[in-house]
Short mmCIF file of C-alpha atoms and ligand atoms in Angstrom, two decimals:
data_model
loop_
_atom_site.label_atom_id
_atom_site.label_comp_id
_atom_site.label_asym_id
_atom_site.label_seq_id
_atom_site.Cartn_x
_atom_site.Cartn_y
_atom_site.Cartn_z
CA MET A 31 120.93 99.96 140.52
CA LYS A 32 124.02 102.51 141.07
CA MET A 33 127.43 102.09 138.88
CA LYS A 34 130.04 100.57 140.73
CA TRP A 35 132.60 101.02 138.23
CA GLU A 36 133.93 97.89 139.19
CA GLU A 37 134.04 96.25 135.56
CA THR A 38 137.09 95.59 133.41
CA TYR A 39 137.89 94.61 129.95
CA PRO A 40 136.19 93.03 127.83
CA PHE A 41 133.77 95.93 128.80
CA VAL A 42 130.05 95.25 127.57
CA ASN A 43 127.25 97.82 126.89
CA MET A 44 125.01 97.36 129.98
CA PRO A 45 121.45 98.09 129.28
CA LEU A 46 120.14 101.48 130.15
CA PRO A 47 118.67 101.79 133.69
CA TYR A 48 115.08 102.83 132.07
CA ALA A 49 113.50 101.89 128.96
CA TYR A 50 114.39 103.65 125.87
CA GLU A 51 111.31 105.97 125.66
CA ALA A 52 111.38 106.50 129.67
CA LEU A 53 112.72 109.89 129.21
CA GLU A 54 109.69 111.14 126.81
CA PRO A 55 108.95 113.96 126.12
CA TYR A 56 112.19 115.44 127.28
CA ILE A 57 114.74 112.98 125.68
CA ASP A 58 113.46 111.01 122.46
CA GLU A 59 113.20 107.51 122.38
CA LYS A 60 115.35 107.85 118.93
CA THR A 61 118.21 109.74 120.50
CA MET A 62 118.29 107.35 123.60
CA ARG A 63 118.70 104.34 120.75
CA LEU A 64 121.41 105.80 119.38
CA HIS A 65 122.82 107.13 121.90
CA HIS A 66 123.26 104.18 123.72
CA ASP A 67 123.22 101.37 121.10
CA LYS A 68 125.33 103.09 118.43
CA HIS A 69 127.62 105.94 120.35
CA LEU A 70 128.51 104.25 123.18
CA GLN A 71 128.50 100.78 121.62
CA THR A 72 131.27 102.31 119.32
CA TYR A 73 133.36 103.58 122.65
CA ILE A 74 133.14 100.12 124.33
CA ASP A 75 134.37 98.30 120.94
CA GLN A 76 136.88 101.08 120.33
CA LEU A 77 137.91 100.37 123.80
CA ASN A 78 138.33 96.44 123.91
CA ARG A 79 139.89 96.41 120.39
CA ALA A 80 142.75 98.74 122.11
CA LEU A 81 143.17 96.70 125.29
CA SER A 82 142.88 93.45 123.20
CA ASN A 83 147.06 92.83 123.43
CA TYR A 84 147.58 94.49 126.68
CA THR A 85 147.01 91.71 129.32
CA ASP A 86 148.54 93.73 132.08
CA LEU A 87 145.60 96.16 131.51
CA GLN A 88 143.11 93.86 131.12
CA ASN A 89 142.14 93.51 134.90
CA TRP A 90 142.16 97.71 135.04
CA THR A 91 138.92 99.07 135.60
CA LEU A 92 137.43 102.21 133.74
CA LYS A 93 138.74 104.31 136.81
CA GLN A 94 141.60 102.60 137.07
CA LEU A 95 142.53 103.65 133.39
CA LEU A 96 141.44 106.85 133.61
CA GLU A 97 142.84 107.87 136.64
CA ASN A 98 146.39 106.58 135.28
CA LEU A 99 146.44 107.33 132.13
CA PHE A 100 150.17 108.29 132.27
CA MET A 101 150.69 104.48 133.29
CA ILE A 102 149.20 103.46 130.02
CA PRO A 103 152.02 102.44 127.29
CA LYS A 104 152.15 105.81 124.62
CA GLU A 105 150.95 103.90 121.48
CA ILE A 106 147.60 103.12 122.91
CA ARG A 107 147.10 106.15 125.45
CA THR A 108 145.30 108.64 123.31
CA VAL A 109 142.74 105.73 122.36
CA VAL A 110 142.44 104.68 125.85
CA LYS A 111 141.86 108.36 127.19
CA ASN A 112 138.87 109.03 124.51
CA ASN A 113 137.48 105.68 124.31
CA ALA A 114 137.74 104.74 128.47
CA GLY A 115 136.46 108.36 128.90
CA GLY A 116 133.43 108.03 125.96
CA VAL A 117 132.49 104.90 128.28
CA PHE A 118 132.93 106.61 131.71
CA ASN A 119 131.06 109.59 130.30
CA HIS A 120 128.14 108.13 128.80
CA GLN A 121 127.22 105.38 131.66
CA PHE A 122 127.90 108.38 134.19
CA TYR A 123 125.25 110.59 132.02
CA PHE A 124 122.85 107.97 131.32
CA ASP A 125 122.86 106.60 134.96
CA GLY A 126 122.07 110.30 136.19
CA MET A 127 118.42 110.72 134.42
CA LYS A 128 115.28 109.44 135.68
CA ASN A 129 111.61 109.87 134.82
CA PRO A 130 109.63 111.08 136.92
CA SER A 131 112.51 113.26 138.15
CA ALA A 132 112.88 113.04 142.01
CA VAL A 133 112.76 116.33 143.44
CA ILE A 134 115.29 117.84 145.49
CA GLU A 135 113.94 118.71 149.02
CA GLN A 136 116.85 118.11 151.22
CA GLY A 137 120.39 116.32 151.58
CA LEU A 138 123.69 117.12 151.60
CA LEU A 139 124.01 118.12 148.39
CA LYS A 140 121.20 120.60 148.06
CA GLY A 141 122.81 121.88 151.35
CA ALA A 142 125.96 122.46 149.49
CA ILE A 143 124.70 123.71 146.42
CA GLU A 144 122.99 126.75 148.63
CA ARG A 145 125.90 127.28 150.27
CA GLN A 146 127.93 127.92 147.47
CA PHE A 147 125.85 128.97 144.77
CA ASP A 148 123.63 130.71 147.00
CA SER A 149 120.08 129.30 145.86
CA MET A 150 119.29 126.56 143.94
CA SER A 151 117.74 128.68 141.16
CA TYR A 152 121.58 130.83 140.98
CA PHE A 153 122.98 127.41 140.54
CA LYS A 154 120.65 126.43 137.71
CA ASP A 155 121.05 129.60 135.93
CA LEU A 156 124.96 129.28 136.18
CA TRP A 157 124.30 125.59 134.87
CA LYS A 158 122.32 126.50 131.93
CA GLU A 159 124.87 129.62 131.10
CA THR A 160 127.91 127.13 131.33
CA ALA A 161 126.38 124.19 129.18
CA LEU A 162 125.62 126.79 126.70
CA SER A 163 129.29 128.37 126.39
CA VAL A 164 130.58 124.68 125.40
CA PHE A 165 131.92 125.34 122.10
CA GLY A 166 131.89 122.46 119.83
CA SER A 167 131.50 118.95 121.82
CA GLY A 168 131.76 118.04 125.29
CA TYR A 169 130.30 118.26 129.06
CA THR A 170 129.24 120.11 131.52
CA ARG A 171 129.68 118.79 135.26
CA LEU A 172 129.19 119.45 138.47
CA VAL A 173 132.13 118.40 140.67
CA VAL A 174 133.80 118.12 144.06
CA ASP A 175 137.54 119.45 143.98
CA ARG A 176 140.43 118.45 145.84
CA THR A 177 139.08 120.84 148.52
CA GLY A 178 135.87 119.51 149.13
CA ASN A 179 134.09 122.08 147.47
CA LEU A 180 131.71 122.12 144.43
CA GLN A 181 133.03 123.76 141.09
CA ILE A 182 130.92 123.50 137.74
CA ILE A 183 133.25 122.62 135.07
CA THR A 184 133.34 122.01 131.26
CA THR A 185 135.14 119.14 129.55
CA ALA A 186 136.08 118.99 125.58
CA ASN A 187 135.42 115.91 123.85
CA GLN A 188 135.48 112.59 125.89
CA ASP A 189 138.07 114.17 128.54
CA THR A 190 136.96 113.24 132.41
CA PRO A 191 136.98 114.73 135.48
CA VAL A 192 138.35 111.59 136.86
CA THR A 193 141.42 112.31 135.10
CA LEU A 194 141.83 115.50 136.53
CA GLY A 195 141.56 114.52 140.00
CA LEU A 196 138.09 115.43 140.33
CA CYS A 197 134.68 113.63 141.46
CA PRO A 198 131.95 113.80 139.24
CA VAL A 199 128.49 114.51 141.15
CA LEU A 200 126.61 115.47 137.77
CA THR A 201 126.98 115.40 134.00
CA ILE A 202 125.17 116.91 131.08
CA ASP A 203 126.23 115.56 127.34
CA VAL A 204 126.39 118.73 125.12
CA TRP A 205 128.03 116.61 121.87
CA GLU A 206 124.67 117.59 119.30
CA HIS A 207 124.09 113.66 118.93
CA ALA A 208 122.48 114.17 122.30
CA TYR A 209 119.70 116.53 121.37
CA TYR A 210 120.44 117.31 117.65
CA LEU A 211 117.10 114.76 116.61
CA LYS A 212 114.60 116.74 118.78
CA HIS A 213 115.74 119.91 119.31
CA TYR A 214 117.82 120.82 116.35
CA ASN A 215 120.30 123.16 117.16
CA VAL A 216 118.58 124.79 120.25
CA ARG A 217 120.74 123.46 123.06
CA ALA A 218 119.08 125.92 125.44
CA ASP A 219 115.59 123.82 125.53
CA TYR A 220 117.75 120.38 125.82
CA ILE A 221 119.56 121.95 129.10
CA GLU A 222 115.70 122.87 130.56
CA ASN A 223 114.60 119.35 129.14
CA TRP A 224 117.48 117.53 131.29
CA PHE A 225 116.66 119.42 134.19
CA ALA A 226 113.44 117.54 133.92
CA VAL A 227 114.80 114.36 134.10
CA LEU A 228 117.79 115.26 136.17
CA ASN A 229 118.47 112.12 138.99
CA TRP A 230 118.84 114.11 141.88
CA GLU A 231 118.82 111.00 144.34
CA ARG A 232 121.50 109.53 142.27
CA ALA A 233 123.33 112.95 142.50
CA GLU A 234 123.43 112.70 146.25
CA GLU A 235 124.69 109.37 146.10
CA ASN A 236 127.29 110.59 143.81
CA TYR A 237 128.04 113.75 146.11
CA GLN A 238 128.65 111.14 149.38
CA ASP A 239 130.95 108.90 147.52
CA CYS A 240 132.92 111.84 146.73
CA PHE A 241 133.40 112.23 150.19
CA GLY A 242 133.48 108.26 150.98
CA ILE A 243 130.10 108.43 153.23
CA LYS A 244 128.30 105.08 153.06
MN1 LIG B 216 126.87 111.30 123.76
#
């Protein structure tokens, strides 16, 4: 089921949309357990703790919090930015994978990628290069910008495209915890394996959502 981003405080750690071992052999079960049950859980707990005394913010969705950070009281703004970001980014990342990965044969997204990046294979090369270039902890994304064009961008830590006014289509977590247990320091192998479990159907839905296509 596609994420609707309508949840509000208190946020809960919903189960993964597949079994922990479902992405084997590309992404290992132990990494998925730790990533979902420990890393994501911590962001959820910290976000709930930050909002616990701010009843005015408790009916805001994750997206509303991230889109309107400037309206959040200064004393909790950074904590909300990092932890709401951590929740959003992980849910988006987990939701964007599937094994076996559906092949992208047609669709609006494929057409747009080929128009803007010349070919799928050039898009993949550029994606790999960009994901490898992230220094420290962060993400690489495919987003729709305000003019409706696709862009590959990187964001640091738990920053989100939502806060930047960009609409996310694809996300890869390149924090070391996303791959270190299986791939050690070889991020390139992890990126390659991520392509093997990339849920293109979900990406197409995300892309259409960016344009409000129902
Ligand atoms: Mn992570």
